Amino acid sequence: MIAENMVGMVKSSSVIRQMFEEGNRLAKIYGAENVYDFSLGNPNVAAPAEVNAAIKEIVDNEESTFIHGYMSNAGYEDVREAVAESLNRRFETKFNASNIVMTVGAAGGLNTILRTILNPGEQVMTFAPFFGEYRNYVANFGGELVVVPPNTVDFQPELNEFEKMITPKTRAVIVNNPNNPTGVVYSEETIKKLAAVMDKKQKEYKTEIFLISDEPYRELAYDGVEVPYLTKYYDNTIVGYSYSKSLSLPGERIGYLVIPDEVADADDMKAAASVATRILGFVNAPSLMQRVAAKCLDAKVNVEAYDKNRTALYNGLKALGFECIKPEGAFYLFVKSPVEDEMEFCNIAKKHNILIVPGMTFGCPGYVRMAYCVSYDTIVNSLPHFAEAAKEMGM
Ligand code: PLP
């Protein structure tokens, strides 16, 4: 018998993963080229050449005990210093190695920081639509996820509701920018307002409310849009970064947390995050990948390929009459369901070998998410099938 609180989690286990498995099943029947799988955010753009070059250079030239051994739980000092310097160059910050904890991707980083700050029964807020795994990450530490309803006009956070929903039990707020699933980039104006509300509530309740910025998609931004660096706007900010999408390395599990000195009790927080990494069983972020990341701080995936996909899918669906906000970042399109129940849209799409994810997964029913980190041909070839699905839904 498994743990009681796992029963529900297994049952509701990621709809996205189920869709992905369904895609594999359909591919076996119809051939992969005839299945249009927009379910999973698994990058189809190759890791930049610098990654393999760095791996080769490291394994050929560094001592193997050093490459493969344990190190401080927070990660290699020189790697953390290199990460800090690169952030300082890009965002005019003043970090050093002590502000960086290397993590097992963004997921590892979020679990580490929640373990660090959360007491059971405390609340963590986020804005719908949101990455559904936050529910599980918060539940892991006995917290309660409080979801602010969506603003479906432009999908910027609904800040009036947010202000009303903050309580003395609010310990943290997670924002994800650029956003999964909408592709929207929260603007500087939004961030300033968000920070002002949080400042006000901290003073009112005499509590600390941490802003956790989950940023795996920071480098995937289009049309020159600026993605604000949140530590500049609010002192109690912690950044969770990942190389999963920025270097197309999701299977390698590498990222980092930034804990600035401005955060309340920063020294305790840094020490506790390092211990949290260890006691959650990560022990430390993957050793070789830490060294690779340090050598690839300026490397970039081919963002133009995602941009081309974005334009093709957005224009193609708009031409068919679908409603959708044009994404400015990440690699997702959040499309309004033409029928009230978006599950019906997902099922009709599946009949046409198209796999898409229902919005309820992201706390936003009535919409579906399409991950366009697929080949360009998949997008072009999917459009006639979307047209058939549209017809079936009376569009
Ligand atoms: N946060 C968001 C918003 C994501 O979309 C993802 C992955 O898709 C993650 C966190 C987890 O990323 P990682 O692979 O770095 O753990």
XYZ file of C-alpha atoms and ligand atoms in Angstrom:
411
model
C 0.000 0.000 0.000
C 1.464 3.354 -1.015
C 1.319 6.458 1.173
C -2.198 7.906 1.417
C -1.197 11.293 0.134
C 0.393 9.700 -2.939
C -2.854 8.030 -4.032
C -4.405 11.250 -5.289
C -1.142 12.386 -6.830
C -0.790 9.199 -8.840
C -4.418 9.450 -10.003
C -4.091 13.030 -11.143
C -0.557 12.400 -12.361
C 0.468 14.833 -15.005
C -2.080 15.080 -17.814
C 0.808 16.393 -19.914
C 2.762 13.193 -19.426
C -0.338 11.117 -20.259
C -0.747 13.046 -23.513
C 2.921 12.460 -24.296
C 2.456 8.700 -23.792
C -0.673 8.847 -25.982
C 1.428 10.534 -28.681
C 3.922 7.676 -28.564
C 1.075 5.161 -28.855
C -0.461 6.941 -31.851
C 2.962 7.267 -33.493
C 3.332 3.466 -33.409
C -0.038 3.058 -35.171
C 0.022 5.915 -37.701
C 3.740 6.712 -38.003
C 5.433 9.559 -36.126
C 5.133 11.918 -39.110
C 1.337 11.640 -38.965
C 1.005 12.539 -35.290
C 1.061 16.205 -34.246
C 2.211 16.105 -30.672
C 2.053 19.525 -29.004
C 1.853 18.073 -25.502
C 5.252 18.228 -23.823
C 7.697 21.120 -23.446
C 10.594 18.950 -24.557
C 12.892 21.154 -26.680
C 13.328 19.934 -30.269
C 16.108 22.434 -30.956
C 19.515 20.823 -30.391
C 21.771 21.928 -27.562
C 24.279 24.489 -28.877
C 27.564 23.063 -30.214
C 29.403 24.565 -27.230
C 27.741 21.998 -24.934
C 29.219 18.890 -26.557
C 32.535 20.687 -27.053
C 32.589 21.553 -23.332
C 31.773 17.949 -22.335
C 34.615 16.650 -24.519
C 37.056 19.224 -23.258
C 36.209 18.495 -19.628
C 36.361 14.706 -19.851
C 39.559 14.814 -21.919
C 41.399 17.354 -19.820
C 40.197 17.304 -16.238
C 41.024 14.708 -13.617
C 38.211 12.170 -13.397
C 37.958 12.252 -9.587
C 37.394 15.979 -9.867
C 34.783 15.667 -12.626
C 32.772 12.939 -10.960
C 33.233 13.539 -7.259
C 31.099 15.127 -4.560
C 31.610 18.796 -3.889
C 29.969 21.346 -1.544
C 26.212 20.775 -1.523
C 25.700 24.206 -3.098
C 27.956 23.292 -6.011
C 31.477 24.026 -7.231
C 32.722 27.374 -5.946
C 34.269 28.367 -9.309
C 31.091 27.439 -11.194
C 28.956 29.502 -8.815
C 31.366 32.415 -9.135
C 31.178 32.187 -12.954
C 27.356 32.107 -12.841
C 27.294 35.124 -10.503
C 29.659 37.118 -12.723
C 27.629 36.353 -15.808
C 24.448 37.574 -14.075
C 26.254 40.723 -12.915
C 27.358 41.447 -16.494
C 23.868 40.961 -17.876
C 21.689 42.505 -15.188
C 23.945 44.913 -13.300
C 23.538 42.892 -10.118
C 26.199 42.349 -7.423
C 26.132 38.625 -6.800
C 29.050 36.383 -5.859
C 29.437 32.628 -5.478
C 27.765 32.704 -2.060
C 24.492 33.863 -3.659
C 24.278 30.861 -5.998
C 23.141 27.309 -5.212
C 23.457 24.904 -8.133
C 20.314 22.761 -8.455
C 18.811 19.766 -10.195
C 16.978 21.858 -12.778
C 14.217 24.340 -11.952
C 12.163 21.569 -10.349
C 15.012 20.769 -7.958
C 15.533 24.469 -7.281
C 11.876 25.118 -6.493
C 11.678 22.132 -4.145
C 14.905 23.248 -2.469
C 13.713 26.777 -1.838
C 10.253 25.680 -0.696
C 11.886 23.239 1.753
C 14.021 26.152 2.935
C 11.267 28.666 3.654
C 7.958 26.862 4.101
C 6.400 25.813 7.415
C 3.525 23.305 7.177
C 0.167 25.068 6.804
C 1.638 28.185 5.191
C 0.410 29.451 1.858
C 2.174 29.880 -1.453
C 0.416 31.980 -4.061
C 0.610 31.832 -7.823
C -1.269 33.279 -10.779
C -3.462 31.216 -13.098
C -2.647 29.932 -15.583
C 0.390 28.326 -13.961
C 2.740 25.336 -14.288
C 0.654 22.581 -12.631
C 3.600 20.971 -10.865
C 3.598 23.868 -8.376
C 0.676 22.083 -6.682
C 2.863 19.074 -5.964
C 5.964 21.043 -5.034
C 4.041 23.054 -2.433
C 2.225 19.939 -1.143
C 5.612 18.213 -0.689
C 6.243 20.495 2.294
C 2.745 20.652 3.742
C 1.979 24.033 2.187
C -1.222 25.223 0.568
C -1.150 26.558 -3.003
C -3.466 29.556 -3.387
C -4.246 30.381 -7.005
C -5.171 33.890 -8.122
C -7.784 33.655 -10.912
C -6.649 34.436 -14.449
C -6.910 37.729 -16.258
C -7.906 36.377 -19.654
C -7.685 39.780 -21.360
C -3.880 39.868 -21.610
C -2.830 37.137 -19.140
C -0.773 39.542 -17.016
C -1.298 38.671 -13.301
C -4.598 39.797 -11.772
C -3.136 42.108 -9.132
C -6.321 43.493 -7.583
C -7.499 39.993 -6.695
C -3.969 39.133 -5.589
C -3.910 41.947 -3.050
C -7.239 40.829 -1.601
C -6.103 37.193 -1.351
C -2.799 37.703 0.528
C -3.073 36.651 4.180
C -0.731 36.565 7.202
C -0.133 32.914 6.256
C 1.218 33.869 2.791
C 4.855 32.836 2.787
C 5.747 33.054 -0.888
C 4.510 33.999 -4.331
C 5.706 32.104 -7.396
C 5.802 33.878 -10.750
C 6.933 32.308 -13.984
C 8.243 34.666 -16.613
C 8.125 34.130 -19.610
C 5.090 32.126 -18.779
C 4.204 28.503 -19.252
C 1.472 28.025 -20.559
C 0.620 31.425 -22.092
C 3.971 32.571 -23.524
C 3.170 35.997 -22.062
C 6.042 38.051 -20.622
C 5.112 39.888 -17.422
C 6.020 43.502 -18.075
C 8.152 45.782 -15.917
C 5.002 47.733 -15.059
C 3.338 44.540 -13.801
C 6.400 43.593 -11.761
C 6.600 47.036 -10.158
C 2.936 46.854 -9.145
C 3.351 43.300 -7.867
C 6.374 44.345 -5.782
C 4.470 47.342 -4.370
C 1.561 45.127 -3.275
C 3.925 42.622 -1.662
C 5.891 45.369 0.131
C 2.666 46.828 1.465
C 1.418 43.464 2.717
C 4.739 42.587 4.352
C 4.504 45.813 6.334
C 0.832 45.382 7.134
C 1.228 41.813 8.425
C 4.799 42.237 9.708
C 5.734 39.048 7.820
C 8.226 38.100 5.152
C 6.681 37.245 1.813
C 9.189 35.801 -0.644
C 8.900 36.297 -4.376
C 10.116 33.203 -6.209
C 10.877 33.864 -9.845
C 10.772 30.623 -11.832
C 12.665 31.396 -15.040
C 13.447 28.380 -17.212
C 12.316 30.337 -20.292
C 14.229 33.583 -19.659
C 16.354 33.203 -22.807
C 13.380 32.335 -25.033
C 11.972 35.798 -25.704
C 10.997 37.197 -29.081
C 10.698 40.548 -30.845
C 13.342 42.049 -28.531
C 11.002 41.988 -25.520
C 12.693 42.642 -22.138
C 12.190 40.103 -19.361
C 12.645 42.058 -16.089
C 15.208 40.688 -13.593
C 13.138 40.567 -10.434
C 15.796 40.961 -7.735
C 15.966 44.634 -8.767
C 12.346 45.301 -7.855
C 11.809 43.483 -4.562
C 14.365 42.596 -1.883
C 12.901 39.266 -0.796
C 13.261 37.777 -4.284
C 14.755 34.372 -5.018
C 15.402 33.360 -8.620
C 15.155 29.777 -9.863
C 16.881 29.255 -13.193
C 17.314 26.203 -15.393
C 19.356 25.191 -18.426
C 16.622 22.743 -19.488
C 15.250 25.059 -22.153
C 17.950 27.726 -22.521
C 20.551 25.094 -23.480
C 18.081 22.309 -24.420
C 19.315 20.075 -21.584
C 16.132 18.955 -19.773
C 17.356 15.404 -19.229
C 20.637 16.540 -17.717
C 18.940 18.236 -14.736
C 20.931 21.390 -14.161
C 19.992 24.862 -12.940
C 20.598 27.195 -10.009
C 18.980 29.343 -7.342
C 19.974 32.949 -6.714
C 19.607 34.057 -3.090
C 20.606 37.734 -2.987
C 22.132 39.346 0.118
C 19.083 41.650 0.292
C 16.825 38.701 1.207
C 15.838 38.604 4.900
C 18.307 36.495 6.929
C 20.264 35.886 3.729
C 23.125 33.974 5.369
C 20.758 31.546 7.100
C 18.786 31.221 3.906
C 21.858 30.348 1.807
C 23.043 27.817 4.393
C 19.570 26.279 4.689
C 19.140 26.016 0.899
C 22.408 24.172 0.671
C 21.300 21.761 3.403
C 17.866 21.416 1.757
C 19.516 20.349 -1.499
C 21.351 17.639 0.422
C 18.525 16.341 2.588
C 15.999 16.231 -0.231
C 18.303 13.619 -1.668
C 19.751 15.645 -4.516
C 22.984 15.984 -2.458
C 24.323 18.287 -5.165
C 23.539 19.219 -8.760
C 25.113 16.909 -11.382
C 28.841 17.458 -11.280
C 29.759 17.266 -14.974
C 26.810 19.443 -15.954
C 27.805 22.139 -13.477
C 31.174 22.351 -15.201
C 29.533 22.331 -18.641
C 27.143 25.121 -17.656
C 30.061 27.274 -16.487
C 31.702 26.915 -19.897
C 28.485 27.659 -21.778
C 27.252 30.787 -20.006
C 27.140 32.733 -23.262
C 25.961 29.873 -25.477
C 22.493 30.137 -26.983
C 20.042 27.704 -28.525
C 18.609 28.573 -31.914
C 15.781 30.819 -30.684
C 14.979 31.750 -34.313
C 13.728 28.203 -34.893
C 11.188 28.601 -32.073
C 10.293 32.035 -33.355
C 9.583 30.620 -36.821
C 7.363 27.933 -35.261
C 5.604 30.533 -33.137
C 4.722 32.636 -36.175
C 3.631 29.659 -38.283
C 1.364 28.153 -35.613
C -0.053 31.471 -34.424
C -0.822 32.731 -37.942
C -2.102 29.327 -39.066
C -4.541 28.994 -36.167
C -5.711 32.612 -36.362
C -6.469 32.120 -40.065
C -8.668 29.167 -39.096
C -10.582 31.354 -36.645
C -8.997 30.277 -33.359
C -8.550 32.939 -30.653
C -5.174 33.283 -29.033
C -2.890 35.881 -27.509
C 0.406 36.221 -29.411
C 3.133 34.808 -27.165
C 6.297 36.844 -26.599
C 8.321 34.142 -24.911
C 8.719 30.432 -24.025
C 7.422 27.966 -26.627
C 3.725 27.665 -25.871
C 0.508 28.946 -27.384
C -2.551 29.219 -25.116
C -5.595 28.933 -27.328
C -9.211 29.621 -26.361
C -11.312 26.515 -26.749
C -14.010 27.035 -29.405
C -16.269 24.722 -27.377
C -17.055 25.382 -23.719
C -15.410 22.261 -22.322
C -11.804 22.302 -23.481
C -11.553 18.551 -22.854
C -13.957 18.111 -25.780
C -11.586 20.210 -27.933
C -8.660 17.993 -26.806
C -10.631 14.831 -27.655
C -11.711 16.118 -31.070
C -8.112 17.162 -31.780
C -6.937 13.683 -30.784
C -9.274 12.140 -33.370
C -7.230 14.129 -35.906
C -3.956 12.922 -34.357
C -3.316 16.267 -32.667
C -2.260 16.204 -29.010
C -2.855 19.292 -26.894
C -3.185 19.857 -23.142
C -6.391 21.058 -21.395
C -6.205 24.415 -19.626
C -7.550 23.023 -16.349
C -4.100 21.465 -15.882
C -2.875 25.049 -15.560
C -5.798 26.272 -13.456
C -7.462 27.904 -16.467
C -10.322 25.905 -17.987
C -11.690 26.952 -21.364
C -8.222 27.056 -22.957
C -5.688 24.571 -24.280
C -1.892 24.667 -24.373
C 0.117 23.818 -27.463
C 3.876 23.339 -27.086
C 5.443 24.412 -30.375
C 8.915 23.057 -29.565
C 8.359 20.601 -32.436
C 9.675 20.464 -35.990
C 8.514 23.169 -38.384
C 7.094 20.436 -40.637
C 4.936 19.177 -37.778
C 3.378 22.620 -37.533
C 2.815 23.074 -41.259
C 1.434 19.555 -41.678
C -0.818 19.869 -38.622
C -2.734 22.868 -39.961
C -5.048 20.951 -42.355
C -5.880 18.644 -39.432
C -6.614 21.633 -37.201
C -8.889 22.837 -40.014
C -10.806 19.556 -39.915
C -11.070 19.709 -36.118
C -12.308 23.316 -36.390
C -14.997 22.226 -38.857
C -16.092 19.466 -36.517
C -16.516 22.069 -33.751
C -18.747 24.184 -36.002
C -16.240 26.983 -36.641
N 8.933 25.607 -14.215
C 8.283 25.707 -15.377
C 7.390 26.867 -15.596
C 8.426 24.740 -16.367
O 7.749 24.860 -17.512
C 9.276 23.642 -16.118
C 9.431 22.579 -17.110
O 8.790 22.512 -18.123
C 9.942 23.584 -14.892
C 9.754 24.572 -13.967
C 10.852 22.464 -14.570
O 12.032 22.595 -15.334
P 13.327 21.722 -15.114
O 13.415 20.756 -16.241
O 14.455 22.693 -15.168
O 13.226 21.072 -13.805
